[in-house]
XYZ file of C-alpha atoms in Angstrom:
533
model
C 10.478 13.124 -15.322
C 6.882 12.108 -14.878
C 7.911 8.367 -14.886
C 10.448 8.886 -12.354
C 8.036 10.648 -9.981
C 5.523 7.949 -10.545
C 8.028 5.312 -9.578
C 8.823 7.227 -6.354
C 5.074 7.524 -5.533
C 4.451 3.835 -6.123
C 7.531 2.883 -3.959
C 6.326 5.274 -1.279
C 2.876 3.836 -1.125
C 4.163 0.240 -0.738
C 7.022 1.036 1.595
C 4.844 3.047 3.962
C 2.610 0.051 4.471
C 5.640 -2.107 5.414
C 7.222 0.472 7.685
C 4.119 1.840 9.442
C 3.915 -1.008 12.082
C 7.582 -0.385 13.029
C 6.844 3.322 13.223
C 3.746 2.647 15.334
C 5.769 0.597 17.856
C 8.614 3.172 18.141
C 6.262 6.130 18.551
C 3.133 4.735 20.309
C 1.934 7.054 23.060
C 3.972 6.588 26.255
C 3.341 7.899 29.800
C 4.691 11.371 30.398
C 7.647 11.947 32.816
C 5.141 13.309 35.424
C 3.173 10.138 35.252
C 5.996 7.816 35.852
C 6.625 7.596 39.566
C 9.624 6.090 41.399
C 7.426 4.199 43.730
C 5.224 1.191 42.673
C 2.211 0.097 44.744
C 3.095 -3.021 46.484
C 0.366 -5.707 45.693
C 2.150 -8.208 47.925
C 5.644 -9.030 48.640
C 7.276 -8.826 45.292
C 9.522 -11.770 44.203
C 13.081 -10.958 43.324
C 13.911 -10.268 39.764
C 16.074 -13.211 39.458
C 13.859 -15.664 41.469
C 10.459 -15.121 40.028
C 8.308 -18.255 40.006
C 4.567 -19.268 40.224
C 3.508 -21.322 43.160
C 1.359 -24.411 42.201
C -1.494 -25.985 43.931
C -4.584 -28.098 42.806
C -5.674 -27.575 39.277
C -9.307 -26.802 38.762
C -10.619 -27.485 35.165
C -13.480 -25.328 33.735
C -15.363 -25.703 30.523
C -17.904 -23.347 29.052
C -19.276 -22.756 25.644
C -16.431 -20.193 24.936
C -13.687 -21.382 27.250
C -11.462 -24.204 28.401
C -9.784 -22.846 31.622
C -7.539 -23.934 34.384
C -7.568 -22.145 37.781
C -4.969 -22.931 40.259
C -5.789 -22.939 44.161
C -2.364 -21.322 44.653
C -3.551 -17.606 44.512
C -6.723 -18.648 42.782
C -4.884 -17.573 39.527
C -6.384 -18.083 36.071
C -3.368 -20.088 34.701
C -4.652 -21.489 31.376
C -7.363 -20.133 28.987
C -8.109 -21.559 25.530
C -10.712 -20.057 23.284
C -12.814 -22.909 21.943
C -14.183 -20.987 18.786
C -10.816 -19.830 17.719
C -8.249 -22.238 16.277
C -4.637 -22.463 17.182
C -2.062 -20.839 14.773
C -1.437 -24.179 13.113
C -5.158 -24.904 12.901
C -4.982 -27.935 15.303
C -7.213 -27.618 18.521
C -8.398 -24.317 20.137
C -6.298 -21.179 20.502
C -4.331 -21.106 23.823
C -4.438 -17.415 25.045
C -3.164 -17.940 28.534
C -0.570 -20.573 29.651
C 1.859 -21.107 32.523
C 3.134 -24.545 31.199
C 4.913 -23.465 27.941
C 8.568 -22.659 27.922
C 8.109 -20.064 25.326
C 4.983 -18.273 26.765
C 3.925 -17.060 30.243
C 0.362 -15.444 30.459
C -1.431 -15.616 33.619
C -4.288 -13.428 35.249
C -3.926 -12.880 39.105
C -5.767 -11.008 41.750
C -5.352 -10.391 45.494
C -6.251 -8.283 48.503
C -3.872 -6.057 50.409
C -4.293 -5.773 54.188
C -3.198 -7.548 57.208
C -4.094 -11.255 56.895
C -5.902 -10.899 53.594
C -5.328 -13.328 50.773
C -2.792 -12.217 48.179
C -1.999 -14.145 44.922
C 0.317 -16.329 47.166
C -2.511 -17.588 49.301
C -3.739 -21.255 48.985
C -7.441 -21.519 48.396
C -9.810 -24.506 48.471
C -12.721 -25.420 46.283
C -15.490 -27.867 46.366
C -14.662 -29.655 43.166
C -11.698 -29.982 40.700
C -13.876 -29.946 37.542
C -16.665 -27.669 36.471
C -18.657 -27.656 33.281
C -21.353 -25.311 32.057
C -24.496 -27.399 31.383
C -26.863 -26.635 28.423
C -29.485 -25.142 30.630
C -26.948 -22.751 32.426
C -26.345 -19.100 31.544
C -23.623 -18.658 34.196
C -21.169 -20.855 35.957
C -19.758 -20.012 39.286
C -16.322 -21.336 40.688
C -16.056 -20.463 44.363
C -12.592 -20.481 46.145
C -12.345 -20.097 49.921
C -9.325 -18.594 51.668
C -8.333 -19.618 55.192
C -10.108 -17.446 57.700
C -7.299 -15.153 59.409
C -7.927 -12.521 62.141
C -11.675 -13.124 61.863
C -11.849 -12.145 58.162
C -13.420 -14.809 55.789
C -12.812 -14.373 52.117
C -14.327 -16.130 49.020
C -13.065 -15.504 45.577
C -15.703 -16.314 42.804
C -15.075 -16.667 39.064
C -18.375 -16.251 37.170
C -18.326 -17.312 33.580
C -21.195 -16.311 31.282
C -22.679 -18.227 28.278
C -21.771 -16.552 24.889
C -19.484 -13.961 26.339
C -15.683 -13.248 26.632
C -16.277 -11.626 29.896
C -15.469 -13.218 33.207
C -16.711 -11.689 36.529
C -14.147 -12.009 39.388
C -15.616 -11.238 42.830
C -14.385 -11.072 46.329
C -16.777 -11.640 49.193
C -15.252 -10.298 52.293
C -16.931 -10.979 55.611
C -15.617 -9.138 58.538
C -16.171 -11.316 61.663
C -13.547 -9.340 63.698
C -14.349 -6.602 66.161
C -12.822 -3.790 64.278
C -13.387 -2.216 60.828
C -10.891 -2.953 58.063
C -10.026 -0.887 54.877
C -8.389 -3.381 52.384
C -7.258 -2.752 48.803
C -7.722 -5.028 45.829
C -5.529 -5.484 42.919
C -5.831 -7.221 39.486
C -2.676 -7.878 37.270
C -1.640 -9.843 34.303
C 1.751 -11.583 34.028
C 3.371 -11.902 30.526
C 6.723 -12.539 29.087
C 8.264 -10.105 26.599
C 9.155 -12.554 23.823
C 6.070 -14.446 22.677
C 3.327 -13.300 20.201
C 5.686 -10.644 18.506
C 4.705 -11.566 14.963
C 7.458 -12.191 12.238
C 10.355 -10.108 10.966
C 8.422 -9.349 7.888
C 5.076 -8.747 9.583
C 5.908 -7.647 13.251
C 2.966 -6.997 15.583
C 2.573 -5.244 18.974
C 2.364 -7.273 22.162
C 2.436 -5.284 25.363
C 0.621 -3.309 28.047
C -2.329 -0.933 27.406
C -4.545 1.294 29.543
C -7.467 3.644 29.073
C -8.793 6.522 31.111
C -11.410 9.128 30.191
C -8.669 11.814 30.784
C -5.675 10.278 28.981
C -7.594 8.020 26.526
C -5.872 4.988 25.048
C -2.185 4.350 25.461
C 0.147 1.461 24.940
C 3.113 0.592 27.017
C 5.995 -1.488 25.556
C 7.879 -4.135 27.539
C 10.987 -2.170 26.702
C 9.593 0.773 28.639
C 8.672 -1.559 31.504
C 12.179 -2.922 31.521
C 13.663 0.533 32.066
C 11.340 1.731 34.732
C 8.208 0.589 36.717
C 5.237 2.634 35.561
C 2.845 4.102 38.163
C -0.111 6.180 36.941
C -3.001 7.590 39.004
C -6.445 7.394 37.435
C -9.950 8.192 38.244
C -11.423 5.460 36.157
C -10.530 3.083 33.273
C -8.996 -0.273 32.646
C -5.563 -1.877 32.078
C -4.724 -4.926 30.129
C -2.425 -6.893 27.713
C -2.794 -6.492 23.959
C -1.551 -8.776 21.317
C -2.341 -9.270 17.548
C -6.104 -10.284 17.418
C -6.654 -10.889 21.108
C -6.758 -8.837 24.394
C -7.134 -9.393 28.099
C -8.232 -6.449 30.197
C -9.032 -5.940 33.905
C -12.042 -3.643 34.273
C -12.805 -2.675 38.005
C -16.444 -2.042 38.571
C -15.687 0.272 41.494
C -15.695 4.024 40.805
C -12.808 4.528 43.159
C -9.642 6.172 42.048
C -7.018 3.487 41.139
C -3.381 3.215 40.217
C -2.160 1.519 37.087
C 1.317 -0.109 37.453
C 3.896 -2.337 35.805
C 6.542 -4.386 37.465
C 9.614 -6.221 36.111
C 9.462 -9.645 37.678
C 12.346 -11.221 35.876
C 14.552 -10.580 32.796
C 11.645 -11.650 30.629
C 8.557 -11.488 32.760
C 6.334 -8.519 33.633
C 3.167 -7.757 35.560
C 0.744 -5.280 34.356
C -1.990 -4.234 36.849
C -4.277 -1.940 38.868
C -4.753 -1.401 42.536
C -7.787 0.407 44.335
C -9.153 0.759 47.688
C -12.173 -1.490 48.699
C -13.521 0.945 51.249
C -14.227 0.412 54.947
C -15.924 -2.884 55.971
C -17.513 -2.585 59.462
C -17.457 -5.423 61.958
C -20.173 -8.063 61.205
C -20.701 -7.009 57.701
C -20.028 -8.458 54.239
C -18.772 -6.530 51.279
C -18.533 -7.760 47.569
C -15.964 -6.287 45.341
C -16.133 -7.039 41.650
C -14.251 -6.601 38.415
C -14.580 -7.873 34.879
C -11.935 -9.705 32.950
C -12.355 -9.426 29.250
C -10.204 -12.115 27.673
C -10.847 -12.956 24.079
C -10.830 -11.851 20.344
C -10.765 -8.169 19.314
C -14.355 -8.051 17.945
C -15.324 -4.406 17.924
C -18.893 -4.775 18.991
C -18.057 -6.980 21.952
C -15.260 -4.750 23.074
C -17.479 -1.576 22.807
C -20.191 -3.208 24.895
C -17.821 -4.343 27.582
C -16.089 -1.145 28.661
C -15.500 2.481 27.441
C -12.410 2.722 25.345
C -11.873 -0.990 25.040
C -12.706 -0.936 21.295
C -9.470 1.135 20.770
C -7.303 -1.950 21.211
C -8.243 -2.548 17.477
C -5.723 -0.008 16.695
C -5.585 1.672 13.277
C -3.322 4.521 14.335
C -3.850 8.014 12.927
C -5.876 6.629 10.055
C -8.671 5.380 12.352
C -11.063 7.837 10.760
C -10.673 6.153 7.438
C -10.123 2.581 8.642
C -13.209 2.289 10.820
C -15.817 3.136 8.134
C -13.933 0.501 5.828
C -14.248 -2.128 8.520
C -17.871 -1.225 8.973
C -18.605 -1.595 5.352
C -16.580 -4.830 5.036
C -18.539 -6.327 7.987
C -21.883 -5.392 6.504
C -20.877 -6.886 3.095
C -19.941 -10.043 4.837
C -23.372 -10.156 6.648
C -24.832 -10.419 3.106
C -22.335 -12.732 1.247
C -21.131 -14.855 4.318
C -17.601 -14.995 2.875
C -14.804 -12.673 3.908
C -12.904 -13.224 0.599
C -15.952 -12.347 -1.467
C -16.457 -9.370 0.901
C -12.971 -8.157 0.143
C -13.574 -8.297 -3.572
C -16.767 -6.410 -3.247
C -15.283 -3.783 -1.026
C -12.355 -3.381 -3.550
C -15.017 -2.771 -6.242
C -16.687 -0.168 -4.063
C -13.413 1.627 -3.335
C -12.525 1.529 -7.011
C -15.866 2.905 -7.966
C -15.460 5.800 -5.480
C -12.140 6.698 -6.942
C -13.109 5.974 -10.612
C -13.124 9.536 -11.778
C -9.911 10.469 -10.025
C -8.167 7.381 -11.354
C -9.552 8.044 -14.824
C -8.129 11.513 -14.768
C -4.717 10.094 -13.976
C -4.883 7.325 -16.525
C -6.004 9.812 -19.114
C -3.014 11.825 -18.419
C -0.660 8.924 -18.670
C -2.312 7.838 -21.881
C -1.564 11.185 -23.326
C 2.081 10.785 -22.272
C 2.087 7.286 -23.856
C 0.996 8.874 -27.175
C 3.746 11.454 -27.155
C 6.435 9.194 -26.032
C 8.006 8.862 -29.552
C 8.254 12.659 -29.802
C 9.641 12.869 -26.373
C 12.288 10.301 -27.397
C 12.986 12.434 -30.472
C 13.550 15.470 -28.186
C 16.066 13.410 -26.098
C 17.859 12.373 -29.393
C 17.940 16.038 -30.509
C 19.193 17.770 -27.257
C 21.444 14.854 -26.024
C 22.983 15.858 -22.809
C 21.768 19.393 -22.794
C 19.338 18.734 -19.977
C 18.307 22.347 -19.597
C 17.209 22.747 -23.379
C 15.571 19.078 -23.089
C 13.594 20.229 -19.989
C 12.407 23.443 -21.689
C 11.306 21.433 -24.825
C 9.425 18.937 -22.723
C 7.557 21.670 -20.825
C 6.601 23.382 -24.102
C 5.288 20.107 -25.408
C 3.291 19.635 -22.170
C 1.761 23.065 -22.628
C 1.071 22.498 -26.241
C -0.626 19.148 -25.630
C -2.312 20.277 -22.342
C -0.670 17.678 -20.349
C 0.004 17.812 -16.607
C 3.252 16.068 -15.905
C 2.115 15.336 -12.316
C -1.355 14.263 -13.493
C -0.596 10.596 -13.214
C 0.987 10.824 -9.803
C -1.466 12.941 -7.769
C -4.337 10.459 -7.996
C -2.081 7.808 -6.631
C -1.018 10.126 -3.796
C -4.598 10.926 -2.897
C -5.506 7.254 -2.618
C -2.540 6.225 -0.466
C -4.271 6.837 2.911
C -7.256 4.676 1.775
C -4.779 1.873 0.746
C -2.938 2.031 4.015
C -6.189 2.127 6.057
C -7.432 -1.037 4.324
C -4.086 -2.626 4.799
C -4.581 -2.167 8.623
C -8.095 -3.274 8.456
C -7.178 -6.607 6.800
C -3.957 -7.119 8.809
C -5.681 -6.429 12.229
C -9.248 -7.952 11.818
C -9.542 -11.089 13.872
C -12.702 -11.839 11.775
C -10.404 -12.777 8.947
C -8.267 -15.198 11.173
C -8.728 -18.754 9.781
C -11.474 -17.451 7.536
C -11.634 -19.520 4.288
C -11.993 -18.124 0.781
C -12.101 -20.982 -1.502
C -9.985 -23.861 -2.834
C -6.447 -23.750 -1.428
C -7.096 -20.506 0.578
C -8.332 -21.641 3.949
C -7.006 -18.671 6.048
C -7.272 -15.167 4.661
C -4.955 -13.904 7.530
C -2.105 -16.282 6.567
C 0.133 -16.201 3.462
C -0.997 -17.964 0.326
C 0.437 -21.574 0.877
C 1.089 -21.914 -2.853
C 1.920 -18.301 -3.536
C -0.587 -18.221 -6.379
C -2.021 -14.778 -5.406
C 1.371 -13.179 -5.162
C 2.454 -14.514 -8.538
C -0.838 -13.276 -10.147
C -0.172 -10.065 -8.331
C 3.293 -9.731 -9.954
C 1.738 -10.612 -13.392
C -0.774 -7.749 -13.151
C 2.031 -5.327 -12.273
C 3.910 -6.464 -15.303
C 0.822 -5.883 -17.483
C 0.514 -2.392 -15.990
C 4.149 -1.542 -16.965
C 3.080 -2.268 -20.601
C 0.133 0.152 -20.148
C 2.191 2.966 -18.771
C 4.189 5.429 -20.845
C 7.483 3.815 -21.785
C 10.459 5.316 -19.773
C 12.796 7.205 -22.085
C 15.681 6.687 -19.568
C 17.328 3.110 -19.733
C 17.756 3.060 -15.852
C 14.101 3.882 -15.357
C 13.139 1.142 -17.861
C 15.208 -1.419 -15.882
C 13.674 -0.298 -12.663
C 10.069 -0.766 -14.078
C 11.017 -4.268 -15.058
C 12.393 -5.135 -11.673
C 9.532 -3.567 -9.504
C 6.982 -6.302 -10.309
C 9.387 -9.011 -9.186
C 10.408 -7.109 -6.086
C 6.934 -6.405 -4.959
C 5.905 -9.929 -5.710
C 8.523 -11.111 -3.154
C 7.096 -8.730 -0.637
C 3.536 -10.101 -1.153
C 4.738 -13.615 -0.473
C 4.851 -12.621 3.202
C 1.497 -10.737 3.216
C -1.881 -12.208 4.352
C -3.902 -13.722 1.469
C -6.729 -11.354 2.199
C -4.486 -8.294 1.680
C -2.979 -9.724 -1.590
C -6.451 -10.471 -2.739
C -7.383 -6.926 -2.425
C -4.369 -5.665 -4.340
C -4.887 -8.286 -6.964
C -8.499 -7.280 -7.675
C -7.624 -3.644 -7.503
C -4.881 -4.117 -10.104
C -7.256 -6.170 -12.359
C -9.873 -3.301 -12.232
C -7.005 -0.735 -12.788
C -5.799 -2.609 -15.740
C -9.256 -2.809 -17.332
C -9.790 0.979 -16.756
C -6.381 2.018 -17.898
C -6.671 -0.161 -21.026
C -9.990 1.178 -21.985
C -8.793 4.830 -21.469
C -5.552 3.988 -23.479
C -7.746 2.802 -26.427
C -10.056 5.911 -26.267
C -7.043 8.327 -26.223
C -5.231 6.415 -28.929
C -8.411 6.539 -31.110
C -8.643 10.312 -30.493
C -4.935 10.755 -31.467
C -5.440 8.819 -34.627
C -8.589 10.880 -35.554
C -6.755 14.157 -34.805
C -3.849 13.030 -37.115
C -6.323 12.149 -39.777
C -8.094 15.461 -39.372
C -4.815 17.234 -39.589
C -4.172 15.458 -42.895
């Protein structure tokens, strides 16, 4: 009975890690019915669902220490954005976060003004140059775009890039040369398709909208929800953005005005996610500057936290955040000392194992006792045959006599499951591990082991553990215990190398501890028999 329960607990612990991501996507917080309105704030004349397209004008190339970007004079859109310090998935060249030229991905940042004669994201801007590069002595780089003056209103749109940061300031300078006051609105939006950056079937990841307010906190909005109904949410503060595995883009208005978050279905596969808010009155003969921040880069906790309240929540560990965050904090501090993420994972595993050492020892001690009485258990089974009631009574009497808790080997595993799952999410979601080398053939701890060495070693450690555990008295259970190492090794073929490294080291430490306890209990049993003689 104990072996059967142990098997179920082990299967549960592994399965819950595999299924948790799917659960998160299906049950992530969604806007309430009261929040979802029928009307969407019009940012401009919306293109028809079947006729969505991006206008194209002159391309402006921008290079900084962090970005390689392309701005289009059509709308002044940010059409392409590559992160120079992060490699592409295949390791060749920088990572392309935004793009409007790929058949498989559409990811563009847009802004516009709403008001008579004011430039929307359909307006054609002009610029002084078509190429900009941040020089070594520059801390900021401005790209100024000018819209045609209409109705006496002159508008400049400025992109301001900062050295060493993944934050871009986007400003509008609005000069009212007319004879009457104007009260425009400004909107910021991201366009993205619903098919790219979805992960794999074995390791699915979330890509979709997200927003944060002080009242509602952090919420995700799936593309499936956007397809069913445009979302419109009134808010007093906060930001809205697009979240994907490892990276995020978020519009953070600097105005304290109330705003509206919205989504729009542009075509069968393309959606806009944005916010609109009032600029306020601009009197005749005056100039007003409206600014917002666009964070577009990796999900590094410190940078996110420093940029805007709540932005750090895009590194989403779900309900286990209270455990996962301290683990990530400890992992990061270990890395500051050893400068290798693989070594950091090994050291963190040792620390976790040490924290659970006594708890694990009690479980292994209980299993060692069960191992010692296994021949007597088999004898009881032979004696009572198919009389399960008498067999159960005899087994319970033996447990009482030998002072063995039949659940003692399972409870320590159950207690440790939340920590195992939390570390799983830390290792799966940490951009710091992306393309981080360990040694030898493992040059990316976030990718699978290219030669499957770690999963094979992982399977070998599981086989060793089956020999250390009490032998099952049931033939079916014995077969299951033999199949499990092979089955889980196959699962680990698809897991990131960093995660497999953790489980491998954990298993090695567990084997050492269990082997030592088995020897101790066996020696005690022999001494007890000798004393009895």
